[in-house]
Amino acid sequence: MKFTVKNLPFAKQHSLLVLTVAFLAILAFLFDTALSKPLVYQQQLISQGELWRIFTGHFLHTNGFHLLLNLAALILLWALHGQFYSLKNYSLLFISSALTCSAGLYFFSPDIHQYVGLSGVLHGIFIFGAMMDIHHKDKTGYLLFIGVWLKIAHEQFYGASEDVSALIDASVAIDAHLWGAVGGLIFSGMYLLYHLKSKKKTKSS
């Protein structure tokens, strides 16, 4: 199918939560001075009971370039796979990826004391889109799925791009990419399994 603006998934169920995430990230950036201290992911404060930080930290960014990079990725993923989004599955996908990302950082990457940004969650959203492509017999889904894991593996072995680190004025938390992708993988597997079981029940009834 030829790509045109008309083909983009503008329907409310496909786009509303994407716009909401973008709006919250922009809002958090505009009020960064007031919000960064109480909302940023900080391992020590989380261990002291400030558990909301495992979710809220994903909406904060180090600078304008960091925000723009993540917003561009958010919109690109929507353009690619927004037709698979619904208000329910996108909200659960986002929450699952965010919490798995933070839990992974907390338990398995204790050297990361502070983290902000959507990039971990975006990797989870990417995994979901690729798996939905595969489920719908779109062969590009396999390329996307393999490609994102190769990217993550490359980061784990060789580190992140120094140019990106300089651009966002912070070290790229490559472990966040890994754990966000794991969160997206777990959610997507459960989501597809649920729908396969639902189809079987419908056929048998």
PDB file of C-alpha atoms in Angstrom:
ATOM      1  CA  MET A   1       0.000   0.000   0.000  1.00  0.00           C
ATOM      2  CA  LYS A   2       1.320   3.415  -0.973  1.00  0.00           C
ATOM      3  CA  PHE A   3       2.149   5.617   2.016  1.00  0.00           C
ATOM      4  CA  THR A   4       0.119   8.839   2.250  1.00  0.00           C
ATOM      5  CA  VAL A   5      -0.948  11.107   5.078  1.00  0.00           C
ATOM      6  CA  LYS A   6      -4.494   9.785   4.664  1.00  0.00           C
ATOM      7  CA  ASN A   7      -3.271   6.293   5.532  1.00  0.00           C
ATOM      8  CA  LEU A   8      -1.994   7.362   8.939  1.00  0.00           C
ATOM      9  CA  PRO A   9      -3.989   5.994  11.909  1.00  0.00           C
ATOM     10  CA  PHE A  10      -5.617   9.243  13.038  1.00  0.00           C
ATOM     11  CA  ALA A  11      -8.647   7.572  14.636  1.00  0.00           C
ATOM     12  CA  LYS A  12      -9.087   8.341  18.322  1.00  0.00           C
ATOM     13  CA  GLN A  13      -8.436   4.792  19.524  1.00  0.00           C
ATOM     14  CA  HIS A  14      -5.141   4.715  17.607  1.00  0.00           C
ATOM     15  CA  SER A  15      -3.763   8.173  18.363  1.00  0.00           C
ATOM     16  CA  LEU A  16      -5.222   9.611  21.573  1.00  0.00           C
ATOM     17  CA  LEU A  17      -2.788   7.980  24.005  1.00  0.00           C
ATOM     18  CA  VAL A  18       0.199   8.677  21.758  1.00  0.00           C
ATOM     19  CA  LEU A  19      -0.730  12.370  21.818  1.00  0.00           C
ATOM     20  CA  THR A  20      -1.280  12.175  25.579  1.00  0.00           C
ATOM     21  CA  VAL A  21       2.202  10.732  26.153  1.00  0.00           C
ATOM     22  CA  ALA A  22       3.726  13.414  23.918  1.00  0.00           C
ATOM     23  CA  PHE A  23       1.787  16.149  25.726  1.00  0.00           C
ATOM     24  CA  LEU A  24       2.858  14.916  29.176  1.00  0.00           C
ATOM     25  CA  ALA A  25       6.504  14.724  28.083  1.00  0.00           C
ATOM     26  CA  ILE A  26       6.373  18.273  26.694  1.00  0.00           C
ATOM     27  CA  LEU A  27       4.614  19.519  29.822  1.00  0.00           C
ATOM     28  CA  ALA A  28       7.208  17.844  32.050  1.00  0.00           C
ATOM     29  CA  PHE A  29       9.981  19.458  30.017  1.00  0.00           C
ATOM     30  CA  LEU A  30       8.434  22.928  30.293  1.00  0.00           C
ATOM     31  CA  PHE A  31       8.156  22.558  34.063  1.00  0.00           C
ATOM     32  CA  ASP A  32      11.391  20.583  34.421  1.00  0.00           C
ATOM     33  CA  THR A  33      12.787  22.674  37.269  1.00  0.00           C
ATOM     34  CA  ALA A  34       9.738  22.060  39.420  1.00  0.00           C
ATOM     35  CA  LEU A  35       9.179  18.414  38.465  1.00  0.00           C
ATOM     36  CA  SER A  36      12.639  16.922  38.102  1.00  0.00           C
ATOM     37  CA  LYS A  37      13.356  16.544  41.810  1.00  0.00           C
ATOM     38  CA  PRO A  38      10.082  14.854  42.870  1.00  0.00           C
ATOM     39  CA  LEU A  39       9.509  12.759  39.719  1.00  0.00           C
ATOM     40  CA  VAL A  40      12.856  11.603  38.284  1.00  0.00           C
ATOM     41  CA  TYR A  41      13.871   7.938  38.609  1.00  0.00           C
ATOM     42  CA  GLN A  42      16.396   7.846  41.460  1.00  0.00           C
ATOM     43  CA  GLN A  43      17.362   4.450  42.794  1.00  0.00           C
ATOM     44  CA  GLN A  44      18.097   5.563  46.339  1.00  0.00           C
ATOM     45  CA  LEU A  45      14.814   7.429  46.767  1.00  0.00           C
ATOM     46  CA  ILE A  46      12.860   4.545  45.250  1.00  0.00           C
ATOM     47  CA  SER A  47      14.451   2.214  47.803  1.00  0.00           C
ATOM     48  CA  GLN A  48      13.203   4.631  50.470  1.00  0.00           C
ATOM     49  CA  GLY A  49       9.606   4.185  49.334  1.00  0.00           C
ATOM     50  CA  GLU A  50       9.086   6.809  46.597  1.00  0.00           C
ATOM     51  CA  LEU A  51       7.759   4.170  44.200  1.00  0.00           C
ATOM     52  CA  TRP A  52       5.984   6.583  41.850  1.00  0.00           C
ATOM     53  CA  ARG A  53       9.389   7.466  40.410  1.00  0.00           C
ATOM     54  CA  ILE A  54       9.581   4.108  38.604  1.00  0.00           C
ATOM     55  CA  PHE A  55       6.835   5.425  36.303  1.00  0.00           C
ATOM     56  CA  THR A  56       7.051   9.219  36.308  1.00  0.00           C
ATOM     57  CA  GLY A  57      10.753   9.344  35.435  1.00  0.00           C
ATOM     58  CA  HIS A  58      10.015   8.152  31.908  1.00  0.00           C
ATOM     59  CA  PHE A  59       8.315  11.440  31.039  1.00  0.00           C
ATOM     60  CA  LEU A  60      11.324  13.607  31.933  1.00  0.00           C
ATOM     61  CA  HIS A  61      14.238  14.425  29.604  1.00  0.00           C
ATOM     62  CA  THR A  62      17.745  15.792  29.986  1.00  0.00           C
ATOM     63  CA  ASN A  63      17.424  18.527  27.341  1.00  0.00           C
ATOM     64  CA  GLY A  64      15.460  19.619  24.275  1.00  0.00           C
ATOM     65  CA  PHE A  65      17.364  17.323  21.909  1.00  0.00           C
ATOM     66  CA  HIS A  66      16.605  14.332  24.125  1.00  0.00           C
ATOM     67  CA  LEU A  67      12.906  15.233  24.136  1.00  0.00           C
ATOM     68  CA  LEU A  68      12.761  15.791  20.363  1.00  0.00           C
ATOM     69  CA  LEU A  69      14.517  12.485  19.627  1.00  0.00           C
ATOM     70  CA  ASN A  70      12.068  10.567  21.768  1.00  0.00           C
ATOM     71  CA  LEU A  71       9.013  12.397  20.431  1.00  0.00           C
ATOM     72  CA  ALA A  72      10.159  11.748  16.862  1.00  0.00           C
ATOM     73  CA  ALA A  73      10.516   8.036  17.649  1.00  0.00           C
ATOM     74  CA  LEU A  74       7.110   7.996  19.362  1.00  0.00           C
ATOM     75  CA  ILE A  75       5.424   9.509  16.292  1.00  0.00           C
ATOM     76  CA  LEU A  76       7.336   7.291  13.860  1.00  0.00           C
ATOM     77  CA  LEU A  77       6.252   4.161  15.722  1.00  0.00           C
ATOM     78  CA  TRP A  78       2.659   5.415  15.648  1.00  0.00           C
ATOM     79  CA  ALA A  79       2.920   5.980  11.886  1.00  0.00           C
ATOM     80  CA  LEU A  80       4.281   2.447  11.425  1.00  0.00           C
ATOM     81  CA  HIS A  81       2.064   0.502  13.794  1.00  0.00           C
ATOM     82  CA  GLY A  82      -0.641   2.825  15.102  1.00  0.00           C
ATOM     83  CA  GLN A  83      -3.318   0.740  13.409  1.00  0.00           C
ATOM     84  CA  PHE A  84      -2.629  -1.920  16.044  1.00  0.00           C
ATOM     85  CA  TYR A  85      -3.060   0.482  18.968  1.00  0.00           C
ATOM     86  CA  SER A  86      -6.192   0.759  21.064  1.00  0.00           C
ATOM     87  CA  LEU A  87      -6.819   2.737  24.223  1.00  0.00           C
ATOM     88  CA  LYS A  88      -6.601  -0.457  26.261  1.00  0.00           C
ATOM     89  CA  ASN A  89      -3.649  -2.264  24.705  1.00  0.00           C
ATOM     90  CA  TYR A  90      -1.483   0.863  24.327  1.00  0.00           C
ATOM     91  CA  SER A  91      -2.005   1.916  27.936  1.00  0.00           C
ATOM     92  CA  LEU A  92      -1.162  -1.594  29.191  1.00  0.00           C
ATOM     93  CA  LEU A  93       1.813  -1.808  26.813  1.00  0.00           C
ATOM     94  CA  PHE A  94       3.162   1.544  27.973  1.00  0.00           C
ATOM     95  CA  ILE A  95       2.737   0.729  31.659  1.00  0.00           C
ATOM     96  CA  SER A  96       4.233  -2.768  31.268  1.00  0.00           C
ATOM     97  CA  SER A  97       7.259  -1.480  29.363  1.00  0.00           C
ATOM     98  CA  ALA A  98       7.806   1.407  31.800  1.00  0.00           C
ATOM     99  CA  LEU A  99       7.568  -0.724  34.940  1.00  0.00           C
ATOM    100  CA  THR A 100       9.669  -3.571  33.527  1.00  0.00           C
ATOM    101  CA  CYS A 101      12.285  -1.076  32.396  1.00  0.00           C
ATOM    102  CA  SER A 102      12.476   0.521  35.844  1.00  0.00           C
ATOM    103  CA  ALA A 103      12.432  -2.838  37.641  1.00  0.00           C
ATOM    104  CA  GLY A 104      15.243  -4.095  35.417  1.00  0.00           C
ATOM    105  CA  LEU A 105      17.315  -1.008  36.137  1.00  0.00           C
ATOM    106  CA  TYR A 106      16.615  -1.204  39.856  1.00  0.00           C
ATOM    107  CA  PHE A 107      17.441  -4.881  40.360  1.00  0.00           C
ATOM    108  CA  PHE A 108      19.984  -5.613  37.629  1.00  0.00           C
ATOM    109  CA  SER A 109      21.649  -2.256  36.880  1.00  0.00           C
ATOM    110  CA  PRO A 110      22.338  -0.805  40.346  1.00  0.00           C
ATOM    111  CA  ASP A 111      25.107   1.361  38.913  1.00  0.00           C
ATOM    112  CA  ILE A 112      22.439   3.474  37.186  1.00  0.00           C
ATOM    113  CA  HIS A 113      21.400   5.774  40.016  1.00  0.00           C
ATOM    114  CA  GLN A 114      19.289   8.145  37.915  1.00  0.00           C
ATOM    115  CA  TYR A 115      17.351   7.735  34.671  1.00  0.00           C
ATOM    116  CA  VAL A 116      14.971   9.821  32.589  1.00  0.00           C
ATOM    117  CA  GLY A 117      13.449   9.476  29.133  1.00  0.00           C
ATOM    118  CA  LEU A 118      11.046   7.477  27.001  1.00  0.00           C
ATOM    119  CA  SER A 119      13.649   5.439  25.141  1.00  0.00           C
ATOM    120  CA  GLY A 120      13.215   2.303  27.255  1.00  0.00           C
ATOM    121  CA  VAL A 121       9.448   2.355  26.782  1.00  0.00           C
ATOM    122  CA  LEU A 122       9.864   3.107  23.072  1.00  0.00           C
ATOM    123  CA  HIS A 123      11.833  -0.111  22.644  1.00  0.00           C
ATOM    124  CA  GLY A 124       8.920  -2.000  24.216  1.00  0.00           C
ATOM    125  CA  ILE A 125       6.463  -0.277  21.867  1.00  0.00           C
ATOM    126  CA  PHE A 126       8.734  -1.141  18.924  1.00  0.00           C
ATOM    127  CA  ILE A 127       8.702  -4.831  19.921  1.00  0.00           C
ATOM    128  CA  PHE A 128       4.905  -4.798  20.106  1.00  0.00           C
ATOM    129  CA  GLY A 129       4.580  -3.315  16.619  1.00  0.00           C
ATOM    130  CA  ALA A 130       7.022  -5.825  15.126  1.00  0.00           C
ATOM    131  CA  MET A 131       5.228  -8.763  16.740  1.00  0.00           C
ATOM    132  CA  MET A 132       1.858  -7.493  15.533  1.00  0.00           C
ATOM    133  CA  ASP A 133       3.296  -7.253  12.014  1.00  0.00           C
ATOM    134  CA  ILE A 134       4.438 -10.865  12.280  1.00  0.00           C
ATOM    135  CA  HIS A 135       1.031 -11.909  13.626  1.00  0.00           C
ATOM    136  CA  HIS A 136      -0.628 -10.265  10.610  1.00  0.00           C
ATOM    137  CA  LYS A 137       1.702 -12.049   8.165  1.00  0.00           C
ATOM    138  CA  ASP A 138       3.736  -8.939   7.327  1.00  0.00           C
ATOM    139  CA  LYS A 139       7.280 -10.147   6.651  1.00  0.00           C
ATOM    140  CA  THR A 140       8.787  -6.763   7.549  1.00  0.00           C
ATOM    141  CA  GLY A 141       7.876  -7.592  11.131  1.00  0.00           C
ATOM    142  CA  TYR A 142      10.597 -10.232  11.219  1.00  0.00           C
ATOM    143  CA  LEU A 143      13.175  -7.707   9.997  1.00  0.00           C
ATOM    144  CA  LEU A 144      12.095  -5.157  12.593  1.00  0.00           C
ATOM    145  CA  PHE A 145      12.050  -7.719  15.388  1.00  0.00           C
ATOM    146  CA  ILE A 146      15.496  -9.108  14.572  1.00  0.00           C
ATOM    147  CA  GLY A 147      16.875  -5.630  13.890  1.00  0.00           C
ATOM    148  CA  VAL A 148      15.898  -4.169  17.261  1.00  0.00           C
ATOM    149  CA  TRP A 149      17.442  -7.105  19.155  1.00  0.00           C
ATOM    150  CA  LEU A 150      20.637  -6.803  17.122  1.00  0.00           C
ATOM    151  CA  LYS A 151      20.731  -3.087  18.027  1.00  0.00           C
ATOM    152  CA  ILE A 152      20.266  -3.902  21.704  1.00  0.00           C
ATOM    153  CA  ALA A 153      22.959  -6.602  21.576  1.00  0.00           C
ATOM    154  CA  HIS A 154      25.369  -4.205  19.865  1.00  0.00           C
ATOM    155  CA  GLU A 155      24.770  -1.636  22.605  1.00  0.00           C
ATOM    156  CA  GLN A 156      25.344  -4.240  25.320  1.00  0.00           C
ATOM    157  CA  PHE A 157      28.673  -5.309  23.823  1.00  0.00           C
ATOM    158  CA  TYR A 158      30.002  -2.034  22.412  1.00  0.00           C
ATOM    159  CA  GLY A 159      28.120   0.705  24.235  1.00  0.00           C
ATOM    160  CA  ALA A 160      25.984   3.543  22.934  1.00  0.00           C
ATOM    161  CA  SER A 161      26.908   6.121  20.328  1.00  0.00           C
ATOM    162  CA  GLU A 162      29.083   8.878  21.762  1.00  0.00           C
ATOM    163  CA  ASP A 163      27.415  11.346  19.402  1.00  0.00           C
ATOM    164  CA  VAL A 164      24.005  10.611  20.901  1.00  0.00           C
ATOM    165  CA  SER A 165      25.404  10.935  24.423  1.00  0.00           C
ATOM    166  CA  ALA A 166      26.832  14.332  23.536  1.00  0.00           C
ATOM    167  CA  LEU A 167      23.562  15.412  21.935  1.00  0.00           C
ATOM    168  CA  ILE A 168      21.383  14.570  24.937  1.00  0.00           C
ATOM    169  CA  ASP A 169      24.080  15.709  27.408  1.00  0.00           C
ATOM    170  CA  ALA A 170      23.968  12.422  29.321  1.00  0.00           C
ATOM    171  CA  SER A 171      25.104   8.820  29.139  1.00  0.00           C
ATOM    172  CA  VAL A 172      22.692   6.677  27.126  1.00  0.00           C
ATOM    173  CA  ALA A 173      21.136   4.130  29.490  1.00  0.00           C
ATOM    174  CA  ILE A 174      21.497   1.116  27.206  1.00  0.00           C
ATOM    175  CA  ASP A 175      20.165  -1.200  29.919  1.00  0.00           C
ATOM    176  CA  ALA A 176      16.908   0.768  29.830  1.00  0.00           C
ATOM    177  CA  HIS A 177      16.588  -0.169  26.145  1.00  0.00           C
ATOM    178  CA  LEU A 178      17.104  -3.825  27.029  1.00  0.00           C
ATOM    179  CA  TRP A 179      14.604  -3.942  29.877  1.00  0.00           C
ATOM    180  CA  GLY A 180      12.037  -1.829  28.042  1.00  0.00           C
ATOM    181  CA  ALA A 181      12.216  -4.280  25.133  1.00  0.00           C
ATOM    182  CA  VAL A 182      11.823  -7.197  27.547  1.00  0.00           C
ATOM    183  CA  GLY A 183       8.713  -5.521  28.953  1.00  0.00           C
ATOM    184  CA  GLY A 184       7.305  -5.080  25.454  1.00  0.00           C
ATOM    185  CA  LEU A 185       8.110  -8.706  24.619  1.00  0.00           C
ATOM    186  CA  ILE A 186       6.363 -10.048  27.715  1.00  0.00           C
ATOM    187  CA  PHE A 187       3.284  -7.902  27.174  1.00  0.00           C
ATOM    188  CA  SER A 188       3.093  -8.695  23.441  1.00  0.00           C
ATOM    189  CA  GLY A 189       3.415 -12.434  24.044  1.00  0.00           C
ATOM    190  CA  MET A 190       0.628 -12.384  26.638  1.00  0.00           C
ATOM    191  CA  TYR A 191      -1.524 -10.121  24.445  1.00  0.00           C
ATOM    192  CA  LEU A 192      -1.253 -12.392  21.401  1.00  0.00           C
ATOM    193  CA  LEU A 193      -1.774 -15.525  23.484  1.00  0.00           C
ATOM    194  CA  TYR A 194      -4.935 -14.034  24.982  1.00  0.00           C
ATOM    195  CA  HIS A 195      -6.332 -13.195  21.557  1.00  0.00           C
ATOM    196  CA  LEU A 196      -5.497 -16.629  20.160  1.00  0.00           C
ATOM    197  CA  LYS A 197      -7.344 -18.251  23.066  1.00  0.00           C
ATOM    198  CA  SER A 198     -10.290 -15.899  22.557  1.00  0.00           C
ATOM    199  CA  LYS A 199     -10.495 -16.848  18.863  1.00  0.00           C
ATOM    200  CA  LYS A 200     -10.462 -20.569  19.721  1.00  0.00           C
ATOM    201  CA  LYS A 201     -13.280 -20.093  22.249  1.00  0.00           C
ATOM    202  CA  THR A 202     -15.306 -18.145  19.684  1.00  0.00           C
ATOM    203  CA  LYS A 203     -14.868 -20.878  17.034  1.00  0.00           C
ATOM    204  CA  SER A 204     -15.743 -23.661  19.459  1.00  0.00           C
ATOM    205  CA  SER A 205     -18.874 -21.958  20.803  1.00  0.00           C
TER     206      SER A 205
END
